mmCIF file with all atom_site columns, C-alpha atoms in Angstrom:
data_model
loop_
_atom_site.group_PDB
_atom_site.id
_atom_site.type_symbol
_atom_site.label_atom_id
_atom_site.label_alt_id
_atom_site.label_comp_id
_atom_site.label_asym_id
_atom_site.label_entity_id
_atom_site.label_seq_id
_atom_site.pdbx_PDB_ins_code
_atom_site.Cartn_x
_atom_site.Cartn_y
_atom_site.Cartn_z
_atom_site.occupancy
_atom_site.B_iso_or_equiv
_atom_site.pdbx_formal_charge
_atom_site.auth_seq_id
_atom_site.auth_comp_id
_atom_site.auth_asym_id
_atom_site.auth_atom_id
_atom_site.pdbx_PDB_model_num
ATOM 1   C CA . MET A 1 1   ? 45.561 32.562 37.108  1.00 0.00 ? 1   MET A CA 1
ATOM 2   C CA . LEU A 1 2   ? 42.088 31.927 35.729  1.00 0.00 ? 2   LEU A CA 1
ATOM 3   C CA . GLU A 1 3   ? 40.640 31.743 39.236  1.00 0.00 ? 3   GLU A CA 1
ATOM 4   C CA . ASN A 1 4   ? 41.937 35.206 39.965  1.00 0.00 ? 4   ASN A CA 1
ATOM 5   C CA . ASP A 1 5   ? 40.681 36.699 36.697  1.00 0.00 ? 5   ASP A CA 1
ATOM 6   C CA . ASP A 1 6   ? 37.243 35.099 37.664  1.00 0.00 ? 6   ASP A CA 1
ATOM 7   C CA . LEU A 1 7   ? 37.484 36.764 41.002  1.00 0.00 ? 7   LEU A CA 1
ATOM 8   C CA . PHE A 1 8   ? 38.476 40.078 39.645  1.00 0.00 ? 8   PHE A CA 1
ATOM 9   C CA . THR A 1 9   ? 35.778 40.046 37.087  1.00 0.00 ? 9   THR A CA 1
ATOM 10  C CA . GLN A 1 10  ? 33.214 39.697 39.932  1.00 0.00 ? 10  GLN A CA 1
ATOM 11  C CA . MET A 1 11  ? 34.580 42.564 41.809  1.00 0.00 ? 11  MET A CA 1
ATOM 12  C CA . SER A 1 12  ? 33.228 46.073 41.599  1.00 0.00 ? 12  SER A CA 1
ATOM 13  C CA . ASP A 1 13  ? 35.455 48.873 40.028  1.00 0.00 ? 13  ASP A CA 1
ATOM 14  C CA . ASN A 1 14  ? 36.084 50.423 43.569  1.00 0.00 ? 14  ASN A CA 1
ATOM 15  C CA . GLU A 1 15  ? 37.334 47.036 44.813  1.00 0.00 ? 15  GLU A CA 1
ATOM 16  C CA . ILE A 1 16  ? 39.672 46.409 42.116  1.00 0.00 ? 16  ILE A CA 1
ATOM 17  C CA . ILE A 1 17  ? 40.829 50.122 42.471  1.00 0.00 ? 17  ILE A CA 1
ATOM 18  C CA . ALA A 1 18  ? 41.708 49.261 45.982  1.00 0.00 ? 18  ALA A CA 1
ATOM 19  C CA . VAL A 1 19  ? 43.520 46.138 45.097  1.00 0.00 ? 19  VAL A CA 1
ATOM 20  C CA . ILE A 1 20  ? 45.723 48.119 42.552  1.00 0.00 ? 20  ILE A CA 1
ATOM 21  C CA . LYS A 1 21  ? 46.350 50.960 44.976  1.00 0.00 ? 21  LYS A CA 1
ATOM 22  C CA . ASN A 1 22  ? 47.644 48.450 47.321  1.00 0.00 ? 22  ASN A CA 1
ATOM 23  C CA . GLY A 1 23  ? 50.215 47.413 45.162  1.00 0.00 ? 23  GLY A CA 1
ATOM 24  C CA . ASP A 1 24  ? 48.713 44.367 42.977  1.00 0.00 ? 24  ASP A CA 1
ATOM 25  C CA . ASN A 1 25  ? 48.556 45.393 39.477  1.00 0.00 ? 25  ASN A CA 1
ATOM 26  C CA . THR A 1 26  ? 47.116 42.038 38.260  1.00 0.00 ? 26  THR A CA 1
ATOM 27  C CA . PRO A 1 27  ? 43.605 43.166 37.895  1.00 0.00 ? 27  PRO A CA 1
ATOM 28  C CA . PHE A 1 28  ? 44.345 46.146 35.630  1.00 0.00 ? 28  PHE A CA 1
ATOM 29  C CA . ASP A 1 29  ? 43.496 44.600 32.499  1.00 0.00 ? 29  ASP A CA 1
ATOM 30  C CA . VAL A 1 30  ? 40.245 43.383 33.833  1.00 0.00 ? 30  VAL A CA 1
ATOM 31  C CA . ILE A 1 31  ? 39.286 46.790 34.764  1.00 0.00 ? 31  ILE A CA 1
ATOM 32  C CA . PHE A 1 32  ? 40.454 48.369 31.622  1.00 0.00 ? 32  PHE A CA 1
ATOM 33  C CA . LYS A 1 33  ? 38.612 46.074 29.480  1.00 0.00 ? 33  LYS A CA 1
ATOM 34  C CA . ARG A 1 34  ? 35.320 47.595 31.077  1.00 0.00 ? 34  ARG A CA 1
ATOM 35  C CA . TYR A 1 35  ? 36.367 50.931 29.910  1.00 0.00 ? 35  TYR A CA 1
ATOM 36  C CA . HIS A 1 36  ? 37.847 49.834 26.541  1.00 0.00 ? 36  HIS A CA 1
ATOM 37  C CA . ALA A 1 37  ? 34.724 50.797 24.443  1.00 0.00 ? 37  ALA A CA 1
ATOM 38  C CA . LEU A 1 38  ? 34.687 54.342 26.224  1.00 0.00 ? 38  LEU A CA 1
ATOM 39  C CA . SER A 1 39  ? 38.478 54.727 25.396  1.00 0.00 ? 39  SER A CA 1
ATOM 40  C CA . ILE A 1 40  ? 37.981 53.997 21.691  1.00 0.00 ? 40  ILE A CA 1
ATOM 41  C CA . LYS A 1 41  ? 34.898 56.387 21.749  1.00 0.00 ? 41  LYS A CA 1
ATOM 42  C CA . ILE A 1 42  ? 36.767 59.291 23.000  1.00 0.00 ? 42  ILE A CA 1
ATOM 43  C CA . THR A 1 43  ? 40.060 58.853 21.014  1.00 0.00 ? 43  THR A CA 1
ATOM 44  C CA . LYS A 1 44  ? 38.562 57.952 17.559  1.00 0.00 ? 44  LYS A CA 1
ATOM 45  C CA . ASP A 1 45  ? 37.359 61.531 17.164  1.00 0.00 ? 45  ASP A CA 1
ATOM 46  C CA . PHE A 1 46  ? 40.922 63.016 17.216  1.00 0.00 ? 46  PHE A CA 1
ATOM 47  C CA . TYR A 1 47  ? 43.470 63.127 14.543  1.00 0.00 ? 47  TYR A CA 1
ATOM 48  C CA . LEU A 1 48  ? 47.358 63.466 15.381  1.00 0.00 ? 48  LEU A CA 1
ATOM 49  C CA . LYS A 1 49  ? 49.597 63.227 12.311  1.00 0.00 ? 49  LYS A CA 1
ATOM 50  C CA . SER A 1 50  ? 52.123 60.811 14.253  1.00 0.00 ? 50  SER A CA 1
ATOM 51  C CA . PHE A 1 51  ? 49.484 58.880 15.997  1.00 0.00 ? 51  PHE A CA 1
ATOM 52  C CA . GLU A 1 52  ? 48.086 55.535 15.155  1.00 0.00 ? 52  GLU A CA 1
ATOM 53  C CA . SER A 1 53  ? 44.970 53.990 16.867  1.00 0.00 ? 53  SER A CA 1
ATOM 54  C CA . ASP A 1 54  ? 47.214 51.777 18.882  1.00 0.00 ? 54  ASP A CA 1
ATOM 55  C CA . ASP A 1 55  ? 49.203 55.003 19.983  1.00 0.00 ? 55  ASP A CA 1
ATOM 56  C CA . PHE A 1 56  ? 45.935 56.495 21.300  1.00 0.00 ? 56  PHE A CA 1
ATOM 57  C CA . LEU A 1 57  ? 45.113 53.296 23.052  1.00 0.00 ? 57  LEU A CA 1
ATOM 58  C CA . GLN A 1 58  ? 48.397 53.454 24.734  1.00 0.00 ? 58  GLN A CA 1
ATOM 59  C CA . GLU A 1 59  ? 47.925 56.967 25.894  1.00 0.00 ? 59  GLU A CA 1
ATOM 60  C CA . ALA A 1 60  ? 44.478 55.908 27.238  1.00 0.00 ? 60  ALA A CA 1
ATOM 61  C CA . ARG A 1 61  ? 45.974 52.963 29.292  1.00 0.00 ? 61  ARG A CA 1
ATOM 62  C CA . MET A 1 62  ? 48.428 55.463 30.804  1.00 0.00 ? 62  MET A CA 1
ATOM 63  C CA . VAL A 1 63  ? 45.818 57.922 31.744  1.00 0.00 ? 63  VAL A CA 1
ATOM 64  C CA . PHE A 1 64  ? 43.661 55.153 32.968  1.00 0.00 ? 64  PHE A CA 1
ATOM 65  C CA . ASN A 1 65  ? 46.443 53.870 35.362  1.00 0.00 ? 65  ASN A CA 1
ATOM 66  C CA . LYS A 1 66  ? 46.971 57.470 36.551  1.00 0.00 ? 66  LYS A CA 1
ATOM 67  C CA . THR A 1 67  ? 43.222 57.923 37.047  1.00 0.00 ? 67  THR A CA 1
ATOM 68  C CA . ILE A 1 68  ? 43.106 54.659 39.323  1.00 0.00 ? 68  ILE A CA 1
ATOM 69  C CA . HIS A 1 69  ? 45.885 55.980 41.436  1.00 0.00 ? 69  HIS A CA 1
ATOM 70  C CA . THR A 1 70  ? 44.248 59.562 41.809  1.00 0.00 ? 70  THR A CA 1
ATOM 71  C CA . PHE A 1 71  ? 40.571 58.455 42.014  1.00 0.00 ? 71  PHE A CA 1
ATOM 72  C CA . ASP A 1 72  ? 38.971 59.302 45.322  1.00 0.00 ? 72  ASP A CA 1
ATOM 73  C CA . SER A 1 73  ? 35.332 58.111 45.583  1.00 0.00 ? 73  SER A CA 1
ATOM 74  C CA . GLU A 1 74  ? 34.682 60.577 48.407  1.00 0.00 ? 74  GLU A CA 1
ATOM 75  C CA . LYS A 1 75  ? 34.985 63.632 46.155  1.00 0.00 ? 75  LYS A CA 1
ATOM 76  C CA . GLY A 1 76  ? 31.660 62.808 44.310  1.00 0.00 ? 76  GLY A CA 1
ATOM 77  C CA . HIS A 1 77  ? 32.917 61.590 41.044  1.00 0.00 ? 77  HIS A CA 1
ATOM 78  C CA . THR A 1 78  ? 32.256 58.268 39.626  1.00 0.00 ? 78  THR A CA 1
ATOM 79  C CA . PHE A 1 79  ? 35.534 56.435 38.372  1.00 0.00 ? 79  PHE A CA 1
ATOM 80  C CA . GLY A 1 80  ? 34.013 56.297 34.763  1.00 0.00 ? 80  GLY A CA 1
ATOM 81  C CA . ASN A 1 81  ? 33.413 60.139 34.680  1.00 0.00 ? 81  ASN A CA 1
ATOM 82  C CA . PHE A 1 82  ? 36.642 60.803 36.225  1.00 0.00 ? 82  PHE A CA 1
ATOM 83  C CA . TYR A 1 83  ? 38.500 58.847 33.866  1.00 0.00 ? 83  TYR A CA 1
ATOM 84  C CA . LYS A 1 84  ? 36.499 60.187 30.880  1.00 0.00 ? 84  LYS A CA 1
ATOM 85  C CA . LEU A 1 85  ? 37.468 63.772 32.087  1.00 0.00 ? 85  LEU A CA 1
ATOM 86  C CA . ASN A 1 86  ? 41.110 62.947 32.583  1.00 0.00 ? 86  ASN A CA 1
ATOM 87  C CA . LEU A 1 87  ? 41.402 61.098 28.978  1.00 0.00 ? 87  LEU A CA 1
ATOM 88  C CA . LYS A 1 88  ? 39.858 64.133 27.353  1.00 0.00 ? 88  LYS A CA 1
ATOM 89  C CA . HIS A 1 89  ? 41.967 66.726 29.041  1.00 0.00 ? 89  HIS A CA 1
ATOM 90  C CA . HIS A 1 90  ? 44.985 64.542 28.203  1.00 0.00 ? 90  HIS A CA 1
ATOM 91  C CA . ILE A 1 91  ? 44.042 64.274 24.334  1.00 0.00 ? 91  ILE A CA 1
ATOM 92  C CA . TYR A 1 92  ? 43.247 68.001 24.132  1.00 0.00 ? 92  TYR A CA 1
ATOM 93  C CA . SER A 1 93  ? 46.774 68.701 25.537  1.00 0.00 ? 93  SER A CA 1
ATOM 94  C CA . LEU A 1 94  ? 48.304 66.295 22.936  1.00 0.00 ? 94  LEU A CA 1
ATOM 95  C CA . VAL A 1 95  ? 46.298 68.137 20.333  1.00 0.00 ? 95  VAL A CA 1
ATOM 96  C CA . ARG A 1 96  ? 47.409 71.452 21.418  1.00 0.00 ? 96  ARG A CA 1
ATOM 97  C CA . LYS A 1 97  ? 51.046 70.262 21.538  1.00 0.00 ? 97  LYS A CA 1
ATOM 98  C CA . ASP A 1 98  ? 50.665 69.008 18.082  1.00 0.00 ? 98  ASP A CA 1
ATOM 99  C CA . MET A 1 99  ? 49.094 72.242 16.668  1.00 0.00 ? 99  MET A CA 1
ATOM 100 C CA . ALA A 1 100 ? 51.789 74.358 18.383  1.00 0.00 ? 100 ALA A CA 1
ATOM 101 C CA . LYS A 1 101 ? 54.308 72.043 16.679  1.00 0.00 ? 101 LYS A CA 1
ATOM 102 C CA . LYS A 1 102 ? 52.666 72.548 13.422  1.00 0.00 ? 102 LYS A CA 1
ATOM 103 C CA . ARG A 1 103 ? 52.455 76.418 13.791  1.00 0.00 ? 103 ARG A CA 1
ATOM 104 C CA . ILE A 1 104 ? 56.179 76.368 14.497  1.00 0.00 ? 104 ILE A CA 1
ATOM 105 C CA . ILE A 1 105 ? 56.941 74.508 11.114  1.00 0.00 ? 105 ILE A CA 1
ATOM 106 C CA . GLU A 1 106 ? 54.406 76.853 9.412   1.00 0.00 ? 106 GLU A CA 1
ATOM 107 C CA . LYS A 1 107 ? 56.133 79.755 10.917  1.00 0.00 ? 107 LYS A CA 1
ATOM 108 C CA . ASN A 1 108 ? 59.594 78.446 9.868   1.00 0.00 ? 108 ASN A CA 1
ATOM 109 C CA . ALA A 1 109 ? 58.448 77.735 6.380   1.00 0.00 ? 109 ALA A CA 1
ATOM 110 C CA . GLU A 1 110 ? 56.999 81.194 6.172   1.00 0.00 ? 110 GLU A CA 1
ATOM 111 C CA . SER A 1 111 ? 60.110 82.913 7.630   1.00 0.00 ? 111 SER A CA 1
ATOM 112 C CA . LEU A 1 112 ? 62.422 80.817 5.171   1.00 0.00 ? 112 LEU A CA 1
ATOM 113 C CA . GLU A 1 113 ? 60.162 81.667 2.316   1.00 0.00 ? 113 GLU A CA 1
ATOM 114 C CA . GLU A 1 114 ? 60.449 85.457 3.151   1.00 0.00 ? 114 GLU A CA 1
ATOM 115 C CA . MET A 1 115 ? 64.260 85.193 3.274   1.00 0.00 ? 115 MET A CA 1
ATOM 116 C CA . LEU A 1 116 ? 64.395 83.546 0.098   1.00 0.00 ? 116 LEU A CA 1
ATOM 117 C CA . GLU A 1 117 ? 61.875 86.145 -1.480  1.00 0.00 ? 117 GLU A CA 1
ATOM 118 C CA . SER A 1 118 ? 63.911 88.838 -0.126  1.00 0.00 ? 118 SER A CA 1
ATOM 119 C CA . GLN A 1 119 ? 67.150 87.581 -1.747  1.00 0.00 ? 119 GLN A CA 1
ATOM 120 C CA . GLN A 1 120 ? 68.891 87.022 1.776   1.00 0.00 ? 120 GLN A CA 1
ATOM 121 C CA . GLY A 1 121 ? 69.846 83.590 0.546   1.00 0.00 ? 121 GLY A CA 1
ATOM 122 C CA . MET A 1 122 ? 70.288 80.201 2.210   1.00 0.00 ? 122 MET A CA 1
ATOM 123 C CA . GLN A 1 123 ? 73.654 81.196 3.653   1.00 0.00 ? 123 GLN A CA 1
ATOM 124 C CA . TYR A 1 124 ? 71.916 83.021 6.382   1.00 0.00 ? 124 TYR A CA 1
ATOM 125 C CA . ILE A 1 125 ? 70.188 79.902 7.326   1.00 0.00 ? 125 ILE A CA 1
ATOM 126 C CA . LEU A 1 126 ? 73.217 77.477 6.911   1.00 0.00 ? 126 LEU A CA 1
ATOM 127 C CA . GLN A 1 127 ? 75.480 79.955 8.786   1.00 0.00 ? 127 GLN A CA 1
ATOM 128 C CA . GLY A 1 128 ? 72.773 80.559 11.393  1.00 0.00 ? 128 GLY A CA 1
ATOM 129 C CA . LYS A 1 129 ? 72.493 84.278 10.722  1.00 0.00 ? 129 LYS A CA 1
ATOM 130 C CA . GLY A 1 130 ? 68.923 84.245 9.805   1.00 0.00 ? 130 GLY A CA 1
ATOM 131 C CA . GLN A 1 131 ? 65.840 85.287 11.872  1.00 0.00 ? 131 GLN A CA 1
ATOM 132 C CA . LEU A 1 132 ? 65.185 81.708 12.976  1.00 0.00 ? 132 LEU A CA 1
ATOM 133 C CA . PRO A 1 133 ? 66.037 80.758 16.579  1.00 0.00 ? 133 PRO A CA 1
ATOM 134 C CA . THR A 1 134 ? 68.932 78.361 16.754  1.00 0.00 ? 134 THR A CA 1
ATOM 135 C CA . ILE A 1 135 ? 66.775 75.104 17.568  1.00 0.00 ? 135 ILE A CA 1
ATOM 136 C CA . GLU A 1 136 ? 64.745 75.858 14.435  1.00 0.00 ? 136 GLU A CA 1
ATOM 137 C CA . ILE A 1 137 ? 67.689 76.528 12.247  1.00 0.00 ? 137 ILE A CA 1
ATOM 138 C CA . LEU A 1 138 ? 68.909 73.055 13.392  1.00 0.00 ? 138 LEU A CA 1
ATOM 139 C CA . GLN A 1 139 ? 65.729 71.481 12.374  1.00 0.00 ? 139 GLN A CA 1
ATOM 140 C CA . VAL A 1 140 ? 65.888 73.268 9.093   1.00 0.00 ? 140 VAL A CA 1
ATOM 141 C CA . ARG A 1 141 ? 69.314 72.137 8.470   1.00 0.00 ? 141 ARG A CA 1
ATOM 142 C CA . GLU A 1 142 ? 68.259 68.446 9.086   1.00 0.00 ? 142 GLU A CA 1
ATOM 143 C CA . ARG A 1 143 ? 65.609 68.514 6.444   1.00 0.00 ? 143 ARG A CA 1
ATOM 144 C CA . LEU A 1 144 ? 68.020 70.286 3.900   1.00 0.00 ? 144 LEU A CA 1
ATOM 145 C CA . ALA A 1 145 ? 70.205 67.260 4.180   1.00 0.00 ? 145 ALA A CA 1
ATOM 146 C CA . ASP A 1 146 ? 67.774 65.476 1.741   1.00 0.00 ? 146 ASP A CA 1
ATOM 147 C CA . TYR A 1 147 ? 66.853 68.595 -0.263  1.00 0.00 ? 147 TYR A CA 1
ATOM 148 C CA . GLN A 1 148 ? 69.477 68.263 -2.838  1.00 0.00 ? 148 GLN A CA 1
ATOM 149 C CA . ASP A 1 149 ? 68.276 64.778 -3.917  1.00 0.00 ? 149 ASP A CA 1
ATOM 150 C CA . THR A 1 150 ? 64.861 66.457 -4.933  1.00 0.00 ? 150 THR A CA 1
ATOM 151 C CA . LEU A 1 151 ? 66.522 68.817 -7.441  1.00 0.00 ? 151 LEU A CA 1
ATOM 152 C CA . SER A 1 152 ? 67.345 68.318 -10.946 1.00 0.00 ? 152 SER A CA 1
ATOM 153 C CA . GLU A 1 153 ? 71.208 68.835 -11.862 1.00 0.00 ? 153 GLU A CA 1
ATOM 154 C CA . PHE A 1 154 ? 70.216 72.263 -13.531 1.00 0.00 ? 154 PHE A CA 1
ATOM 155 C CA . GLU A 1 155 ? 68.129 73.343 -10.324 1.00 0.00 ? 155 GLU A CA 1
ATOM 156 C CA . GLN A 1 156 ? 71.067 72.287 -8.266  1.00 0.00 ? 156 GLN A CA 1
ATOM 157 C CA . ARG A 1 157 ? 73.289 74.536 -10.143 1.00 0.00 ? 157 ARG A CA 1
ATOM 158 C CA . VAL A 1 158 ? 70.858 77.309 -10.014 1.00 0.00 ? 158 VAL A CA 1
ATOM 159 C CA . PHE A 1 159 ? 70.304 77.032 -6.218  1.00 0.00 ? 159 PHE A CA 1
ATOM 160 C CA . LEU A 1 160 ? 74.079 76.803 -5.538  1.00 0.00 ? 160 LEU A CA 1
ATOM 161 C CA . ASP A 1 161 ? 74.413 80.178 -7.155  1.00 0.00 ? 161 ASP A CA 1
ATOM 162 C CA . PHE A 1 162 ? 71.397 81.475 -5.465  1.00 0.00 ? 162 PHE A CA 1
ATOM 163 C CA . ILE A 1 163 ? 72.578 80.614 -1.936  1.00 0.00 ? 163 ILE A CA 1
ATOM 164 C CA . HIS A 1 164 ? 75.922 82.317 -2.660  1.00 0.00 ? 164 HIS A CA 1
ATOM 165 C CA . ASN A 1 165 ? 73.679 85.468 -3.231  1.00 0.00 ? 165 ASN A CA 1
ATOM 166 C CA . LYS A 1 166 ? 73.697 85.767 -6.969  1.00 0.00 ? 166 LYS A CA 1
ATOM 167 C CA . ASP A 1 167 ? 70.900 87.318 -8.587  1.00 0.00 ? 167 ASP A CA 1
ATOM 168 C CA . VAL A 1 168 ? 68.805 86.041 -11.505 1.00 0.00 ? 168 VAL A CA 1
ATOM 169 C CA . GLU A 1 169 ? 70.777 87.930 -14.093 1.00 0.00 ? 169 GLU A CA 1
ATOM 170 C CA . ALA A 1 170 ? 74.121 86.893 -12.535 1.00 0.00 ? 170 ALA A CA 1
ATOM 171 C CA . ILE A 1 171 ? 73.016 83.258 -12.378 1.00 0.00 ? 171 ILE A CA 1
ATOM 172 C CA . SER A 1 172 ? 71.983 83.273 -16.224 1.00 0.00 ? 172 SER A CA 1
ATOM 173 C CA . VAL A 1 173 ? 75.307 84.777 -17.127 1.00 0.00 ? 173 VAL A CA 1
ATOM 174 C CA . HIS A 1 174 ? 77.180 82.128 -15.254 1.00 0.00 ? 174 HIS A CA 1
ATOM 175 C CA . LEU A 1 175 ? 75.112 79.220 -16.503 1.00 0.00 ? 175 LEU A CA 1
ATOM 176 C CA . ASN A 1 176 ? 74.896 80.667 -19.944 1.00 0.00 ? 176 ASN A CA 1
ATOM 177 C CA . CYS A 1 177 ? 71.029 80.494 -20.339 1.00 0.00 ? 177 CYS A CA 1
ATOM 178 C CA . ASP A 1 178 ? 68.135 83.105 -20.333 1.00 0.00 ? 178 ASP A CA 1
ATOM 179 C CA . THR A 1 179 ? 66.706 84.618 -17.274 1.00 0.00 ? 179 THR A CA 1
ATOM 180 C CA . LEU A 1 180 ? 63.302 83.058 -17.625 1.00 0.00 ? 180 LEU A CA 1
ATOM 181 C CA . ARG A 1 181 ? 64.784 79.529 -17.379 1.00 0.00 ? 181 ARG A CA 1
ATOM 182 C CA . VAL A 1 182 ? 66.663 80.668 -14.211 1.00 0.00 ? 182 VAL A CA 1
ATOM 183 C CA . LYS A 1 183 ? 63.455 82.012 -12.599 1.00 0.00 ? 183 LYS A CA 1
ATOM 184 C CA . ASN A 1 184 ? 61.477 78.928 -13.480 1.00 0.00 ? 184 ASN A CA 1
ATOM 185 C CA . ALA A 1 185 ? 64.216 76.759 -11.904 1.00 0.00 ? 185 ALA A CA 1
ATOM 186 C CA . LEU A 1 186 ? 64.365 79.108 -8.811  1.00 0.00 ? 186 LEU A CA 1
ATOM 187 C CA . ASP A 1 187 ? 60.627 78.977 -8.444  1.00 0.00 ? 187 ASP A CA 1
ATOM 188 C CA . ARG A 1 188 ? 60.754 75.009 -8.485  1.00 0.00 ? 188 ARG A CA 1
ATOM 189 C CA . CYS A 1 189 ? 63.653 74.914 -6.003  1.00 0.00 ? 189 CYS A CA 1
ATOM 190 C CA . LYS A 1 190 ? 61.585 77.411 -3.559  1.00 0.00 ? 190 LYS A CA 1
ATOM 191 C CA . ARG A 1 191 ? 58.402 75.157 -4.126  1.00 0.00 ? 191 ARG A CA 1
ATOM 192 C CA . LYS A 1 192 ? 60.216 72.057 -3.304  1.00 0.00 ? 192 LYS A CA 1
ATOM 193 C CA . LEU A 1 193 ? 61.982 73.629 -0.277  1.00 0.00 ? 193 LEU A CA 1
ATOM 194 C CA . LYS A 1 194 ? 58.666 74.815 1.026   1.00 0.00 ? 194 LYS A CA 1
ATOM 195 C CA . GLN A 1 195 ? 57.188 71.308 0.509   1.00 0.00 ? 195 GLN A CA 1
ATOM 196 C CA . LEU A 1 196 ? 60.182 69.757 2.426   1.00 0.00 ? 196 LEU A CA 1
ATOM 197 C CA . LEU A 1 197 ? 59.726 72.150 5.484   1.00 0.00 ? 197 LEU A CA 1
ATOM 198 C CA . GLU A 1 198 ? 55.976 71.696 5.763   1.00 0.00 ? 198 GLU A CA 1
#
């Protein structure tokens, strides 16, 4: 195996690419090592919430493998430039998807906040009657599963009344406390819910 590695190390990129295209993936790590620094340089400038540096490197390896199989030296590109271009496009695509996902979450939080502010109540979300599309309602429901644990006992009682469409005055009568205490608790509930959905 060491002899093979030594042999591959002495081969040019195009020679190794030909070997891999012929079905022998053995020299993949040899050629990828040559472009490891480039991979790190390109990926280190990007941030994705769910990605660690190892995740970026794994993405780079997948793009590298695809680049090997689609590279055509007769089209005027060097392999390095072709890989660099492919990797950048791939990462831009990942970033766009991440930003789109973030926008959906922000939109959900805004829509939910508007529903809360307009006193439509959480029942609309829990029953699927709100403005949010079905898939987004399901995402909200998943997050609501942990929501109750973030509330104090008083906040839970206020929020329970609120989702049953009671206004501040009705809640204060039911809980035998002043309206300011209810308003403050409700504000905390909304703030915690918004944080949970962001």
